[in-house]
Amino acid sequence: MARQKDAFYFDGFRRSADYACQAAKLLSEVMHDFNPGQLRERMDGMHAIEKSADEVRHDMMDELVTAFITPFDREDIVELGHVLDDVTDSIEGVLNRMYYDNVTDMRDDAVQMSDMVVRATESICELVNELPRFRHSKTLRELVFAINTIETDADHLFIESMRTLHTTCTDPLQVFAWHDVYRHLEQCSDDCERVANTIDSIVMKNS
């Protein structure tokens, strides 16, 4: 019975990571084939993903209320569920801001940042898949390091993108809009790193 309960949480983490990856890929598709007239429709698709991710987290929290045995500390389960959900929320936030800040043209560095988020969420999926066997995993720490590296690279790109924006764009409304979008793209990478660091902390506490 204990193993069945453990599987419930690990499956929930996997599903949450998968929704984050779906959201990242949708955002990347929007940016690669940018059409401002389709943003409203794309937002609906993104919100459906975010809503499904919320349901997974709520199911895990409901189960946790009555659980007697858990695979690791309750507060760690809550925290991991929370930071995984944050990734999907932040990705949805980027698309929302592109819509209500009226972004009309795509910028190449923003596309690069969105692709970094895709890579980070794909690594999160791999990382979460390793979690049930963390004591014997040969790749878990490598995946944590890979996500940390993506976040560092995204920080550097964010700085250069902001510099280019403020030195080349002459439309103040678009400067404002892209400042908002870039900041939230960078937040996506930060949130991915939080997932990696949370899992790393759980592993260290339970090894």
PDB file of N, CA and C in Angstrom, residues 33-71:
ATOM      1  N   ASP A  33       6.414  31.046 -34.965  1.00  0.00           N
ATOM      2  CA  ASP A  33       5.496  31.330 -36.069  1.00  0.00           C
ATOM      3  C   ASP A  33       4.520  32.411 -35.611  1.00  0.00           C
ATOM      4  N   PHE A  34       5.077  33.582 -35.319  1.00  0.00           N
ATOM      5  CA  PHE A  34       4.313  34.608 -34.616  1.00  0.00           C
ATOM      6  C   PHE A  34       3.244  35.241 -35.499  1.00  0.00           C
ATOM      7  N   ASN A  35       2.034  35.272 -34.933  1.00  0.00           N
ATOM      8  CA  ASN A  35       0.896  35.909 -35.588  1.00  0.00           C
ATOM      9  C   ASN A  35       0.069  36.585 -34.501  1.00  0.00           C
ATOM     10  N   PRO A  36       0.162  37.920 -34.373  1.00  0.00           N
ATOM     11  CA  PRO A  36      -0.564  38.609 -33.306  1.00  0.00           C
ATOM     12  C   PRO A  36      -2.062  38.340 -33.310  1.00  0.00           C
ATOM     13  N   GLY A  37      -2.628  38.097 -34.488  1.00  0.00           N
ATOM     14  CA  GLY A  37      -4.054  37.855 -34.589  1.00  0.00           C
ATOM     15  C   GLY A  37      -4.489  36.528 -33.991  1.00  0.00           C
ATOM     16  N   GLN A  38      -3.536  35.621 -33.754  1.00  0.00           N
ATOM     17  CA  GLN A  38      -3.867  34.314 -33.183  1.00  0.00           C
ATOM     18  C   GLN A  38      -3.593  34.219 -31.695  1.00  0.00           C
ATOM     19  N   LEU A  39      -3.116  35.294 -31.091  1.00  0.00           N
ATOM     20  CA  LEU A  39      -2.717  35.231 -29.684  1.00  0.00           C
ATOM     21  C   LEU A  39      -3.884  34.874 -28.767  1.00  0.00           C
ATOM     22  N   ARG A  40      -5.060  35.437 -29.031  1.00  0.00           N
ATOM     23  CA  ARG A  40      -6.210  35.158 -28.175  1.00  0.00           C
ATOM     24  C   ARG A  40      -6.549  33.664 -28.186  1.00  0.00           C
ATOM     25  N   GLU A  41      -6.528  33.075 -29.361  1.00  0.00           N
ATOM     26  CA  GLU A  41      -6.812  31.634 -29.478  1.00  0.00           C
ATOM     27  C   GLU A  41      -5.731  30.813 -28.783  1.00  0.00           C
ATOM     28  N   ARG A  42      -4.482  31.196 -28.958  1.00  0.00           N
ATOM     29  CA  ARG A  42      -3.373  30.488 -28.323  1.00  0.00           C
ATOM     30  C   ARG A  42      -3.440  30.597 -26.804  1.00  0.00           C
ATOM     31  N   MET A  43      -3.896  31.731 -26.313  1.00  0.00           N
ATOM     32  CA  MET A  43      -4.057  31.893 -24.866  1.00  0.00           C
ATOM     33  C   MET A  43      -5.071  30.897 -24.309  1.00  0.00           C
ATOM     34  N   ASP A  44      -6.120  30.631 -25.055  1.00  0.00           N
ATOM     35  CA  ASP A  44      -7.116  29.662 -24.610  1.00  0.00           C
ATOM     36  C   ASP A  44      -6.496  28.274 -24.481  1.00  0.00           C
ATOM     37  N   GLY A  45      -5.662  27.902 -25.469  1.00  0.00           N
ATOM     38  CA  GLY A  45      -4.983  26.613 -25.399  1.00  0.00           C
ATOM     39  C   GLY A  45      -4.022  26.542 -24.232  1.00  0.00           C
ATOM     40  N   MET A  46      -3.311  27.626 -23.992  1.00  0.00           N
ATOM     41  CA  MET A  46      -2.373  27.677 -22.877  1.00  0.00           C
ATOM     42  C   MET A  46      -3.109  27.579 -21.547  1.00  0.00           C
ATOM     43  N   HIS A  47      -4.244  28.264 -21.450  1.00  0.00           N
ATOM     44  CA  HIS A  47      -4.986  28.236 -20.190  1.00  0.00           C
ATOM     45  C   HIS A  47      -5.520  26.835 -19.894  1.00  0.00           C
ATOM     46  N   ALA A  48      -5.880  26.100 -20.931  1.00  0.00           N
ATOM     47  CA  ALA A  48      -6.341  24.719 -20.726  1.00  0.00           C
ATOM     48  C   ALA A  48      -5.229  23.869 -20.123  1.00  0.00           C
ATOM     49  N   ILE A  49      -3.994  24.079 -20.594  1.00  0.00           N
ATOM     50  CA  ILE A  49      -2.848  23.365 -20.032  1.00  0.00           C
ATOM     51  C   ILE A  49      -2.645  23.759 -18.571  1.00  0.00           C
ATOM     52  N   GLU A  50      -2.694  25.059 -18.297  1.00  0.00           N
ATOM     53  CA  GLU A  50      -2.485  25.558 -16.935  1.00  0.00           C
ATOM     54  C   GLU A  50      -3.561  25.026 -15.988  1.00  0.00           C
ATOM     55  N   LYS A  51      -4.796  24.968 -16.456  1.00  0.00           N
ATOM     56  CA  LYS A  51      -5.892  24.466 -15.628  1.00  0.00           C
ATOM     57  C   LYS A  51      -5.685  22.984 -15.302  1.00  0.00           C
ATOM     58  N   SER A  52      -5.242  22.210 -16.275  1.00  0.00           N
ATOM     59  CA  SER A  52      -4.973  20.788 -16.034  1.00  0.00           C
ATOM     60  C   SER A  52      -3.854  20.610 -15.026  1.00  0.00           C
ATOM     61  N   ALA A  53      -2.827  21.460 -15.129  1.00  0.00           N
ATOM     62  CA  ALA A  53      -1.719  21.392 -14.178  1.00  0.00           C
ATOM     63  C   ALA A  53      -2.195  21.714 -12.766  1.00  0.00           C
ATOM     64  N   ASP A  54      -3.071  22.701 -12.645  1.00  0.00           N
ATOM     65  CA  ASP A  54      -3.631  23.048 -11.336  1.00  0.00           C
ATOM     66  C   ASP A  54      -4.394  21.870 -10.735  1.00  0.00           C
ATOM     67  N   GLU A  55      -5.132  21.166 -11.566  1.00  0.00           N
ATOM     68  CA  GLU A  55      -5.924  20.035 -11.078  1.00  0.00           C
ATOM     69  C   GLU A  55      -5.027  18.936 -10.533  1.00  0.00           C
ATOM     70  N   VAL A  56      -3.902  18.698 -11.188  1.00  0.00           N
ATOM     71  CA  VAL A  56      -2.957  17.693 -10.705  1.00  0.00           C
ATOM     72  C   VAL A  56      -2.438  18.089  -9.326  1.00  0.00           C
ATOM     73  N   ARG A  57      -2.049  19.340  -9.195  1.00  0.00           N
ATOM     74  CA  ARG A  57      -1.527  19.807  -7.899  1.00  0.00           C
ATOM     75  C   ARG A  57      -2.596  19.716  -6.813  1.00  0.00           C
ATOM     76  N   HIS A  58      -3.816  20.127  -7.125  1.00  0.00           N
ATOM     77  CA  HIS A  58      -4.886  20.064  -6.137  1.00  0.00           C
ATOM     78  C   HIS A  58      -5.152  18.626  -5.704  1.00  0.00           C
ATOM     79  N   ASP A  59      -5.106  17.687  -6.643  1.00  0.00           N
ATOM     80  CA  ASP A  59      -5.316  16.273  -6.308  1.00  0.00           C
ATOM     81  C   ASP A  59      -4.231  15.778  -5.353  1.00  0.00           C
ATOM     82  N   MET A  60      -2.989  16.180  -5.604  1.00  0.00           N
ATOM     83  CA  MET A  60      -1.911  15.763  -4.713  1.00  0.00           C
ATOM     84  C   MET A  60      -2.086  16.362  -3.320  1.00  0.00           C
ATOM     85  N   MET A  61      -2.480  17.620  -3.253  1.00  0.00           N
ATOM     86  CA  MET A  61      -2.663  18.258  -1.948  1.00  0.00           C
ATOM     87  C   MET A  61      -3.835  17.638  -1.196  1.00  0.00           C
ATOM     88  N   ASP A  62      -4.901  17.291  -1.901  1.00  0.00           N
ATOM     89  CA  ASP A  62      -6.034  16.626  -1.261  1.00  0.00           C
ATOM     90  C   ASP A  62      -5.627  15.280  -0.684  1.00  0.00           C
ATOM     91  N   GLU A  63      -4.828  14.543  -1.433  1.00  0.00           N
ATOM     92  CA  GLU A  63      -4.354  13.238  -0.961  1.00  0.00           C
ATOM     93  C   GLU A  63      -3.445  13.395   0.250  1.00  0.00           C
ATOM     94  N   LEU A  64      -2.657  14.441   0.239  1.00  0.00           N
ATOM     95  CA  LEU A  64      -1.690  14.656   1.313  1.00  0.00           C
ATOM     96  C   LEU A  64      -2.367  14.919   2.656  1.00  0.00           C
ATOM     97  N   VAL A  65      -3.554  15.495   2.620  1.00  0.00           N
ATOM     98  CA  VAL A  65      -4.283  15.812   3.849  1.00  0.00           C
ATOM     99  C   VAL A  65      -4.551  14.558   4.671  1.00  0.00           C
ATOM    100  N   THR A  66      -4.863  13.459   4.004  1.00  0.00           N
ATOM    101  CA  THR A  66      -5.242  12.222   4.706  1.00  0.00           C
ATOM    102  C   THR A  66      -4.147  11.162   4.688  1.00  0.00           C
ATOM    103  N   ALA A  67      -3.035  11.444   4.022  1.00  0.00           N
ATOM    104  CA  ALA A  67      -1.983  10.428   3.885  1.00  0.00           C
ATOM    105  C   ALA A  67      -1.306  10.153   5.229  1.00  0.00           C
ATOM    106  N   PHE A  68      -1.032   8.891   5.478  1.00  0.00           N
ATOM    107  CA  PHE A  68      -0.313   8.490   6.695  1.00  0.00           C
ATOM    108  C   PHE A  68       1.171   8.308   6.405  1.00  0.00           C
ATOM    109  N   ILE A  69       1.480   7.726   5.244  1.00  0.00           N
ATOM    110  CA  ILE A  69       2.862   7.514   4.836  1.00  0.00           C
ATOM    111  C   ILE A  69       3.093   8.245   3.515  1.00  0.00           C
ATOM    112  N   THR A  70       4.194   8.958   3.434  1.00  0.00           N
ATOM    113  CA  THR A  70       4.548   9.694   2.213  1.00  0.00           C
ATOM    114  C   THR A  70       5.984   9.355   1.815  1.00  0.00           C
ATOM    115  N   PRO A  71       6.342   9.494   0.535  1.00  0.00           N
ATOM    116  CA  PRO A  71       7.682   9.100   0.086  1.00  0.00           C
ATOM    117  C   PRO A  71       8.791   9.959   0.687  1.00  0.00           C
TER     118      PRO A  71
END
